[in-house]
Tab-separated table of C-alpha atoms in Angstrom:
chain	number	residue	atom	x	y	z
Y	1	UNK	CA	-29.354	-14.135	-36.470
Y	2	UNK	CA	-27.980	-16.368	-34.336
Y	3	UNK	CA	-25.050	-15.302	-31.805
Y	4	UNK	CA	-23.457	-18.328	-31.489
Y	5	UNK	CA	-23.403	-19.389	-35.135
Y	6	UNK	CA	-20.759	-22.348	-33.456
Y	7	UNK	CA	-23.154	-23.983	-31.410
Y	8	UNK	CA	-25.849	-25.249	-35.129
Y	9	UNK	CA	-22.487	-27.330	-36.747
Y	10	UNK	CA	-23.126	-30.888	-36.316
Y	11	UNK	CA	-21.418	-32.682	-33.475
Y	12	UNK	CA	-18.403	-34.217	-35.287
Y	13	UNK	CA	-17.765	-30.649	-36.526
Y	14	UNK	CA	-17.961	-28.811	-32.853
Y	15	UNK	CA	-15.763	-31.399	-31.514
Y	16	UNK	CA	-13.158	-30.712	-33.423
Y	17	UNK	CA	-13.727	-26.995	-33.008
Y	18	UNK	CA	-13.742	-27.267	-29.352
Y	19	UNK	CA	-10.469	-29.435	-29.454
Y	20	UNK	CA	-8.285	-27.310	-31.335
Y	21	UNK	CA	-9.217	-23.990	-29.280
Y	22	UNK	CA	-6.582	-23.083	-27.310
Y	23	UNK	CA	-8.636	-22.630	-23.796
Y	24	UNK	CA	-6.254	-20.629	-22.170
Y	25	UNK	CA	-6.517	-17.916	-25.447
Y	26	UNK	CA	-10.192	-17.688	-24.170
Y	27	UNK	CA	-9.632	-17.214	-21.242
Y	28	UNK	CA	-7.232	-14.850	-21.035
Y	29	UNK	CA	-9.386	-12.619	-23.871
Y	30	UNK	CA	-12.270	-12.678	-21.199
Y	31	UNK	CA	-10.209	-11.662	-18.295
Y	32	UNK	CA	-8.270	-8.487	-20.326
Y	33	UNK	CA	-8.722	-4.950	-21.039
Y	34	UNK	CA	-8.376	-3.449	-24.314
Y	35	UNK	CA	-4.483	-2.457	-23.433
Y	36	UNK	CA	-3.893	-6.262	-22.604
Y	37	UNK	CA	-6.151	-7.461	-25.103
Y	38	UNK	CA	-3.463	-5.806	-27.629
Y	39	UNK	CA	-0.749	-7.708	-26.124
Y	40	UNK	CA	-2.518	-10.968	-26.479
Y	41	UNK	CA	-3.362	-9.996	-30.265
Y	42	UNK	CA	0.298	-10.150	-30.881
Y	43	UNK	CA	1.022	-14.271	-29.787
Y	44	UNK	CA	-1.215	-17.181	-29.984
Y	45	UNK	CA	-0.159	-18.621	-26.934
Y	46	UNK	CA	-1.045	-17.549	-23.237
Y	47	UNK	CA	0.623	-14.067	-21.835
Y	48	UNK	CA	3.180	-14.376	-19.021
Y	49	UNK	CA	5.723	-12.305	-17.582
Y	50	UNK	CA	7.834	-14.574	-19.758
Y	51	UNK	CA	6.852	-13.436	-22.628
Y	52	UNK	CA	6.324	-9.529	-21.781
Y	53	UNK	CA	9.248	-6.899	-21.186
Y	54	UNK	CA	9.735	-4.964	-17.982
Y	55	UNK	CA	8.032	-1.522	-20.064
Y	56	UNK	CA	5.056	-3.633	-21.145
Y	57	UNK	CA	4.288	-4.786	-17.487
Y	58	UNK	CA	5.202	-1.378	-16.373
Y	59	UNK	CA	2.278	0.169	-18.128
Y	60	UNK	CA	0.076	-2.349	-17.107
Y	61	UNK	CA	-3.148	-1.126	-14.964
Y	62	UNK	CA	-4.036	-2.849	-11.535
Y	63	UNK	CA	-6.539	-5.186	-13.138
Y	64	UNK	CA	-4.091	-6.684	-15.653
Y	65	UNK	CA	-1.395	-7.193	-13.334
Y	66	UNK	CA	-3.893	-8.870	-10.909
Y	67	UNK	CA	-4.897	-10.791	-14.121
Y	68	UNK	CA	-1.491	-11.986	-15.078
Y	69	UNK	CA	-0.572	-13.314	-11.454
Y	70	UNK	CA	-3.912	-15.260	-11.862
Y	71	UNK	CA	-2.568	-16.882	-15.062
Y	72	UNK	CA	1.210	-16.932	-13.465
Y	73	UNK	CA	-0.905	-18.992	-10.860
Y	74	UNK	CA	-3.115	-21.558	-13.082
Y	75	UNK	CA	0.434	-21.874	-15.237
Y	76	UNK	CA	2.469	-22.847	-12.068
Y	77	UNK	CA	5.541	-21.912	-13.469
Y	78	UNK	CA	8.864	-22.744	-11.453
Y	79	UNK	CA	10.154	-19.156	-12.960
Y	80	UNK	CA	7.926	-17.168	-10.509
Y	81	UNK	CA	7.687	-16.329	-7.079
Y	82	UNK	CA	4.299	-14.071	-5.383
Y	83	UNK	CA	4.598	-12.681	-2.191
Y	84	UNK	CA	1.773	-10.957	-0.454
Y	85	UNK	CA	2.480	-7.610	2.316
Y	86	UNK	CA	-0.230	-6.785	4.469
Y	87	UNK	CA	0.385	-3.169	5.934
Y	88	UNK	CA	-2.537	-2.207	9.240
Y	89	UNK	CA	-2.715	1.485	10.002
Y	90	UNK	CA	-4.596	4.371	9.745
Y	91	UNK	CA	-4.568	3.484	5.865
Y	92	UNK	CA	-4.306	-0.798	5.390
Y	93	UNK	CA	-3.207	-1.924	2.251
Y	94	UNK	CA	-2.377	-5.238	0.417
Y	95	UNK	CA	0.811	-5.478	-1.711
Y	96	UNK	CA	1.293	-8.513	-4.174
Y	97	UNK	CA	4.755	-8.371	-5.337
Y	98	UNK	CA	5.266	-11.056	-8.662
Y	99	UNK	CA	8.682	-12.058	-9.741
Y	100	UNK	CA	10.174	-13.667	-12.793
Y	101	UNK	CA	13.839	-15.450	-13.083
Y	102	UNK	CA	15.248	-17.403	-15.602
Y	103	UNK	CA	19.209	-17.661	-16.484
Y	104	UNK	CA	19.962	-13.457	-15.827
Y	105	UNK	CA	16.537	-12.565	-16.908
Y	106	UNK	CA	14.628	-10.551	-14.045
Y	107	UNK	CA	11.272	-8.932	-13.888
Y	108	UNK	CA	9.195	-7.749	-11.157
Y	109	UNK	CA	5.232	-6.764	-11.103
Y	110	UNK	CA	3.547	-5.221	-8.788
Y	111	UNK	CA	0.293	-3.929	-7.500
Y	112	UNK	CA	-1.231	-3.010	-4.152
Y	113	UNK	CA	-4.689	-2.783	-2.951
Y	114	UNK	CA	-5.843	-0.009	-0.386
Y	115	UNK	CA	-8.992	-0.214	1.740
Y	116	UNK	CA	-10.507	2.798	2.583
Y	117	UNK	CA	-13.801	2.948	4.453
Y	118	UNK	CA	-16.696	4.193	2.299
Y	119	UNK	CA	-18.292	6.625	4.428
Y	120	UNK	CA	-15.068	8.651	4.274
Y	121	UNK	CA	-13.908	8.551	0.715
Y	122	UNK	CA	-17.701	9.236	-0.739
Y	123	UNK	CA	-17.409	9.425	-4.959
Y	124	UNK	CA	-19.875	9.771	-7.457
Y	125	UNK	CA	-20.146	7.581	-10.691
Y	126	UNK	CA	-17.527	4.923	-8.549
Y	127	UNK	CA	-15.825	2.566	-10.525
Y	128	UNK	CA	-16.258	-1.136	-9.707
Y	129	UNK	CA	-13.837	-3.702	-9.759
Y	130	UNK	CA	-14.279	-7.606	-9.881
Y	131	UNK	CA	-12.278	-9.112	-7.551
Y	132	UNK	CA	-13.362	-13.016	-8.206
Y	133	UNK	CA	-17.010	-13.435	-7.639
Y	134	UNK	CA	-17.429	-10.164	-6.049
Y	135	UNK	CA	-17.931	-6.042	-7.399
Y	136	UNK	CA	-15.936	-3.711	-4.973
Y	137	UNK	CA	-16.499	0.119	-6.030
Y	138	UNK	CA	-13.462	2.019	-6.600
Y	139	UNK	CA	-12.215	5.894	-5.801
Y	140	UNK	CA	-9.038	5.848	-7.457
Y	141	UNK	CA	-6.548	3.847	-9.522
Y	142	UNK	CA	-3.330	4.411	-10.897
Y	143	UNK	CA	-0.874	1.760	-12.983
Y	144	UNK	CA	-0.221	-0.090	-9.647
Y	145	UNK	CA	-2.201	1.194	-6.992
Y	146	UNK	CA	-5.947	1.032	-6.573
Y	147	UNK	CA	-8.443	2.843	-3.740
Y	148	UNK	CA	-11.371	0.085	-3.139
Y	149	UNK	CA	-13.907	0.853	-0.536
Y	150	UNK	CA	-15.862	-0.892	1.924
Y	151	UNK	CA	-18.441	-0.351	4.369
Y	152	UNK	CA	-16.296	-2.371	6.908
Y	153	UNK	CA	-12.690	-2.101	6.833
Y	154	UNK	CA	-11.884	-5.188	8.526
Y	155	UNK	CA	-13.908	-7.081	6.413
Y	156	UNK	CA	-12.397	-5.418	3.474
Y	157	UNK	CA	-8.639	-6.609	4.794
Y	158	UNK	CA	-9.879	-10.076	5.412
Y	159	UNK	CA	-11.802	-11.010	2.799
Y	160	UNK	CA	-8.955	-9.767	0.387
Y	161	UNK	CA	-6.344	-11.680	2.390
Y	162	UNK	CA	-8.181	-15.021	1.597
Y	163	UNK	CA	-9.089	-13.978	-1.791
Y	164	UNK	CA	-5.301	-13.537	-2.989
Y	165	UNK	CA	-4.697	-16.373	-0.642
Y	166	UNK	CA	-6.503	-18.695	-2.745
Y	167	UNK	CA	-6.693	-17.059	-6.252
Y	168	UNK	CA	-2.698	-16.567	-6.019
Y	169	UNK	CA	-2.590	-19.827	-3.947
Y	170	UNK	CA	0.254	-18.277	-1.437
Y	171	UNK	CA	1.627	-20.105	1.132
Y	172	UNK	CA	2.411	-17.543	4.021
Y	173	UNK	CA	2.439	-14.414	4.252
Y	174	UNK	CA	5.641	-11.993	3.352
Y	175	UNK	CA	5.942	-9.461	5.600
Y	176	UNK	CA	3.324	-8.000	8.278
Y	177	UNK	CA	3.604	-3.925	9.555
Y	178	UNK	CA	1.505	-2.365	11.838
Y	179	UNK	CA	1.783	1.672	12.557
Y	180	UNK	CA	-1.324	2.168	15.246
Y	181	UNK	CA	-0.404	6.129	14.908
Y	182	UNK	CA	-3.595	7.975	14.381
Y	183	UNK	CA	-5.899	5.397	14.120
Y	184	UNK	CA	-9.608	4.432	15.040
Y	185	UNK	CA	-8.326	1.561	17.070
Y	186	UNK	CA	-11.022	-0.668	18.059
Y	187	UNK	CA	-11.415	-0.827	14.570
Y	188	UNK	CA	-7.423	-1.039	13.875
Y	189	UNK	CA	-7.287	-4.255	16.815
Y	190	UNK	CA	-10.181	-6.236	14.809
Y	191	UNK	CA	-8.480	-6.041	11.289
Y	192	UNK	CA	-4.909	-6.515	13.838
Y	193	UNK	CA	-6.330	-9.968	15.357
Y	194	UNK	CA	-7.982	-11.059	11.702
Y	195	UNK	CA	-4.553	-10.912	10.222
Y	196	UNK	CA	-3.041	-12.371	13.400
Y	197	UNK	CA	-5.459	-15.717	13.045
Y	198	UNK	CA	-4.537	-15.748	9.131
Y	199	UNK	CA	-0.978	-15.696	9.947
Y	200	UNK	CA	-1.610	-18.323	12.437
Y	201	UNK	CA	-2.594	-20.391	9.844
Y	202	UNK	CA	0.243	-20.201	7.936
Y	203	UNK	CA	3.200	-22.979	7.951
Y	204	UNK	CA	5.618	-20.257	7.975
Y	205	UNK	CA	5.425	-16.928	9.643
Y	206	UNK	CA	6.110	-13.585	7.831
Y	207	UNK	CA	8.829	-10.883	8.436
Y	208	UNK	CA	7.138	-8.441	11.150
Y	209	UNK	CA	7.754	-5.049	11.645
Y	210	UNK	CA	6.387	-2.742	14.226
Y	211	UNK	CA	5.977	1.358	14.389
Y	212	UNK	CA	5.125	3.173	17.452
Y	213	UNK	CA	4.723	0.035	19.346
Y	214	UNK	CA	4.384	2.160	22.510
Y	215	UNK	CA	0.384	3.021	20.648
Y	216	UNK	CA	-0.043	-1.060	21.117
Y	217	UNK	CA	-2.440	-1.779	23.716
Y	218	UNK	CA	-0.729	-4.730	26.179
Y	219	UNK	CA	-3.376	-7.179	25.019
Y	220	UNK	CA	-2.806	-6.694	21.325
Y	221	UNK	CA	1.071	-7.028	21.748
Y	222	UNK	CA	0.590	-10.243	23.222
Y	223	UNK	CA	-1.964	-11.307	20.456
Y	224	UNK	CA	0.617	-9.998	18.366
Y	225	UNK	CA	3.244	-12.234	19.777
Y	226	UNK	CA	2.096	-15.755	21.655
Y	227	UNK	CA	2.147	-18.579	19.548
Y	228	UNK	CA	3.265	-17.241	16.375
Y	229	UNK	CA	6.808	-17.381	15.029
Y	230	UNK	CA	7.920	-14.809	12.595
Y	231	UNK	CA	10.789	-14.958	10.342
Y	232	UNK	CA	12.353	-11.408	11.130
Y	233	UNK	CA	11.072	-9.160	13.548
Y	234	UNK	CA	11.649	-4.701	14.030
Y	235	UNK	CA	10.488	-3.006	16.514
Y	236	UNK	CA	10.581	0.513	16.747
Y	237	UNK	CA	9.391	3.150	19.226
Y	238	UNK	CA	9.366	2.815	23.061
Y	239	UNK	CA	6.725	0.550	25.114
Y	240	UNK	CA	4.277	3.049	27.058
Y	241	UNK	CA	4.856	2.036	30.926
Y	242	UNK	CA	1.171	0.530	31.722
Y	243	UNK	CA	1.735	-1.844	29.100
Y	244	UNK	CA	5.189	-3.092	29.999
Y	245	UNK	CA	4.415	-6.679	31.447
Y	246	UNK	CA	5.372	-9.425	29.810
Y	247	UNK	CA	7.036	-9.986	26.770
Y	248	UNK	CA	8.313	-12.915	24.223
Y	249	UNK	CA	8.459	-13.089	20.866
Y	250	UNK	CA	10.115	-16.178	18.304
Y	251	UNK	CA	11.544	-15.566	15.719
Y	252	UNK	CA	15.058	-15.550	13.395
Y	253	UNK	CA	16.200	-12.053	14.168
Y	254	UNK	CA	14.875	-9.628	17.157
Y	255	UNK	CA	15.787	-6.036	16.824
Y	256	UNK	CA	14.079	-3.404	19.177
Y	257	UNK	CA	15.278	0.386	18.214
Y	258	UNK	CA	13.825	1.680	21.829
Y	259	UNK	CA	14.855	-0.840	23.849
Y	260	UNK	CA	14.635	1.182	27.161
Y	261	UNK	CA	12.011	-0.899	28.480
Y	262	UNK	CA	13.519	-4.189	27.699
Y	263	UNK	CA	14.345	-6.040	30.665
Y	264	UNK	CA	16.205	-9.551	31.797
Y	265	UNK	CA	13.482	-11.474	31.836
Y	266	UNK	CA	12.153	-10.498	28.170
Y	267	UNK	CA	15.228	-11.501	27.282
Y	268	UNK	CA	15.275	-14.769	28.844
Y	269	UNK	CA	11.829	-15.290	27.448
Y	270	UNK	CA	12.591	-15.015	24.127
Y	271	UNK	CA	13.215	-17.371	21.666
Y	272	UNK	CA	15.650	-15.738	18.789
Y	273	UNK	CA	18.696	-16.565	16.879
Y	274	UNK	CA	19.643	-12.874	16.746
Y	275	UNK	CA	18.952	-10.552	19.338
Y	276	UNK	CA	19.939	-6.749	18.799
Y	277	UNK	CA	18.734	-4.062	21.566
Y	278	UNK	CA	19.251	-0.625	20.636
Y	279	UNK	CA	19.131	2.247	23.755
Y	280	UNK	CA	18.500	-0.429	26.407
Y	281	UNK	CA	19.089	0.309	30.587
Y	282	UNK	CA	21.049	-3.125	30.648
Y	283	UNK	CA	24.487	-2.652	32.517
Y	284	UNK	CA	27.303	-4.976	33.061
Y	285	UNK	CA	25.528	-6.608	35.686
Y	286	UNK	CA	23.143	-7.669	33.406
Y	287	UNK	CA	25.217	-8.931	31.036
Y	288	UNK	CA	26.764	-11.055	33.409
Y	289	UNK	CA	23.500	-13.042	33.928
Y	290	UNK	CA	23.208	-13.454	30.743
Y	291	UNK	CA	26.755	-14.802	30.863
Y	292	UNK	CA	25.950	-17.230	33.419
Y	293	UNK	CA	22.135	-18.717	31.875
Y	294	UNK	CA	24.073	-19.498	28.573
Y	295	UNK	CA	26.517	-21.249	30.737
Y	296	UNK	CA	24.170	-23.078	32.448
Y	297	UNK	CA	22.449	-24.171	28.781
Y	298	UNK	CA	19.794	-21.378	28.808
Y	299	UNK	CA	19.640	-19.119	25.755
Y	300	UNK	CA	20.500	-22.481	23.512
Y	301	UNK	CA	18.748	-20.585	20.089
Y	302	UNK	CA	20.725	-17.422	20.593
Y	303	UNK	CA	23.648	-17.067	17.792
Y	304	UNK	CA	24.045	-13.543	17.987
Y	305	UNK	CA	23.660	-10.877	20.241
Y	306	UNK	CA	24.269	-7.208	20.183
Y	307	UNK	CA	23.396	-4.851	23.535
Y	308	UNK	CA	23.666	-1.434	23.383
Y	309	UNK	CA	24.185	-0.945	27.493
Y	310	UNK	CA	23.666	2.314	29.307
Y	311	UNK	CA	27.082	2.378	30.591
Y	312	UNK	CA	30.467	1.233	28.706
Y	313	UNK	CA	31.347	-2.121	28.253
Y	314	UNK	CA	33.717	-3.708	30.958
Y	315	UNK	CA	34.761	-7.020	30.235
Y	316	UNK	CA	36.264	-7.795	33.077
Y	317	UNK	CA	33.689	-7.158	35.150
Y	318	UNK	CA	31.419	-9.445	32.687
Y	319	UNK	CA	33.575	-11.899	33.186
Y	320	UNK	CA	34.205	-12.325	36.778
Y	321	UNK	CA	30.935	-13.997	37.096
Y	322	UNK	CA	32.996	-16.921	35.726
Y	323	UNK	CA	35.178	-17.297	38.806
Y	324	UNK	CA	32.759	-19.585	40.457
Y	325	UNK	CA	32.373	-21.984	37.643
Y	326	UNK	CA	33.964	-24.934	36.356
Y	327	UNK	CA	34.428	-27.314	33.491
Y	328	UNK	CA	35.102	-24.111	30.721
Y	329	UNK	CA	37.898	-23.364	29.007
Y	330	UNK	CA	38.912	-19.172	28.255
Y	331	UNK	CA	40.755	-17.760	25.169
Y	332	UNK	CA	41.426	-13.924	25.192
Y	333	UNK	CA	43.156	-12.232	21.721
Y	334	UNK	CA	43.600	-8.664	21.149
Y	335	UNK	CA	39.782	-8.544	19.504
Y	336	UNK	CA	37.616	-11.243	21.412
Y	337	UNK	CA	37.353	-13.387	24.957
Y	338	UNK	CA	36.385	-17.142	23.669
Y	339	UNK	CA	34.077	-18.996	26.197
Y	340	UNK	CA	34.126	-22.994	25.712
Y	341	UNK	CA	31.632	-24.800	27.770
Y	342	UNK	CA	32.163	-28.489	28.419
Y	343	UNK	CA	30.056	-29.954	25.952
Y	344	UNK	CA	31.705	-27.947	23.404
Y	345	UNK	CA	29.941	-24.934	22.996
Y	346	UNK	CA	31.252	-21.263	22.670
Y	347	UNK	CA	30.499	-17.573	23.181
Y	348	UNK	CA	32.696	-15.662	21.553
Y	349	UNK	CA	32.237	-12.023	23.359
Y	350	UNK	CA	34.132	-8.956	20.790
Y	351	UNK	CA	35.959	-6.522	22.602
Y	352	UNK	CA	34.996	-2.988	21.346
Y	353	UNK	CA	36.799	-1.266	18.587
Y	354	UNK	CA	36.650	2.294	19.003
Y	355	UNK	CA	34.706	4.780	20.682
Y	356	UNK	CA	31.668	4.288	18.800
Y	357	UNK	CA	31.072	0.849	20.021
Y	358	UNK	CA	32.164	1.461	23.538
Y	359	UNK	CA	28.722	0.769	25.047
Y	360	UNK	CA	27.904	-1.843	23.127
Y	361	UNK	CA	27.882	-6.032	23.879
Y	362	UNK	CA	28.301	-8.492	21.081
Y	363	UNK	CA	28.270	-11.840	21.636
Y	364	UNK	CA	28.381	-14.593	19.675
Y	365	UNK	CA	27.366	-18.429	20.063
Y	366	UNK	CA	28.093	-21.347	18.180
């Protein structure tokens, strides 16, 4: 018998066959599993977030929910928004977060991809999944989260980054973490410098956000850094001494947790709207060259920043770098000194509250 008992009508007949078959049934049938293939039995047209409910999506395995943000994708609906996190450290994993909104309806779907090196994660009878044009064996899976492996981890991170790249045809990336804590790390600086160079490719830059930077080899943070401009950046966990040279960053906001290290010149070398040092060594001194570049029309991208100084704040002292200049105009209230500069510009500089904010400088420019 025949399989395709379609293909023997005659040509006027398959034509019209052909053209009233809804393609994207078809394909969305060949990309399901049986769970989704239920869902699909119950409308003729295509499936979409749009037309599931938060509980459906919920119980949704990894495959379907990649398979829906493919169809999201190919659909190009103005309702949804993908974003893709790429998280390098002793475990990396890719996280693609897909949202719908229309009027006050909201739903979110989620899945996220870990690479584990296959050597260490050994499993018999693996799963495989297709990812594209390619088989990747798998050692676990739950609703959202699947365990792929890969006899090269780096390869595993990049090859998936340009995969959902294109498939999910992203723009940028979201947001970028790296935790080097108990890592194999020339392995951990080759996936590091592979994301880097995708990022780099990027219009935009991603939100960035740093743990136990102090684990960071100096050559890596400056990979890390030159040339790229993220969109927020947090940094936590002190800077190890041999590797504190240099240092500048770009980006909308700046805040370092273990700012010890942190010195004039990285300040003066960055290029951030907002600027907040937690635990610094800055003093009043300090300050007071910081004072005096913004009044010479250094610092011009600053809008905001917040200095928590080893010592407490003495405005007065801050201030009586200004004694030598001219052509500004001073406005003290009970809560803030204003700073007008001749073409117009002002630091406002807050006088602390209370005893909680007694060591700390806030400044503000506009």
């Amino acid at each position: 018998m025949n399989r395709f008992p379609v293909l023997r009508l005659p040509y006027v007949a398959l034509r019209e066959v052909i053209e009233s078959t809804d393609k994207s049934d078809v394909l969305n049938l060949a990309l399901a599993s049986r769970k989704m293939c239920k869902l699909i039995d119950t409308t003729r047209n295509s499936v979409s977030m749009k037309k599931l409910s938060q509980d459906d999506i919920d119980k949704l395995g990894v495959m379907d929910r990649y398979n829906i943000t493919r169809l999201e994708t190919l659909h190009c609906s103005e309702h949804v928004r993908k974003e893709l996190e790429v998280n390098i450290s002793k475990e990396p994993s890719l996280t693609v977060k897909t949202f719908y909104a229309e009027n006050d309806i909201q739903k979110s779907m989620t899945f996220r991809v870990h690479v584990d090196f296959a050597e260490d994660r050994p499993v018999w009878n693996q799963k495989v999944m297709r990812f594209g044009n390619l088989d990747v064996p798998v050692a676990s899976e739950s609703n959202d989260t699947v365990h792929t492996l890969w006899n090269n981890s780096d390869c595993g991170v990049g090859w998936l980054c340009c995969h959902f790249f294109q498939k999910f045809d992203l723009k940028r990336f979201s947001s970028l973490e790296i935790n080097p804590e108990d890592v194999e790390y020339s392995e951990f600086s080759t996936i590091l410098r592979s994301v880097v160079d995708l990022v780099k490719e990027t219009p935009e830059g991603p939100n960035l956000q740093i743990l136990r930077f102090g684990l960071l080899t100096a050559e890596d943070s400056q990979y890390l850094f030159d040339g790229v401009k993220y969109k927020d950046i947090i940094v936590m966990g002190r800077r190890i001494q041999q590797n504190s040279g240099a240092f500048t960053c770009e980006s909308s906001l700046f805040l370092l947790g273990d700012a010890d290290w942190f010195s004039l010149e990285n300040l003066m070398s960055t290029k951030c709207e907002i600027i907040i040092l937690r635990g610094s060594q800055m003093t009043n001194d300090l300050i007071k060259q910081v004072l005096m570049h913004w009044m010479d029309k250094k610092l011009e991208k600053l809008a905001h920043l917040s200095v928590e100084l080893r010592e407490e704040v003495d405005i007065e002292s801050i201030l009586s770098g200004l004694s030598n200049r001219t052509g500004y105009v001073l406005t003290r209230t009970k809560e803030s000194v204003t700073i007008r500069r001749g073409d117009g510009k002002r630091a406002e500089i807050l006088i602390p509250k209370d005893e909680s904010e007694k060591k700390t400088f806030k400044m503000i420019s506009c």
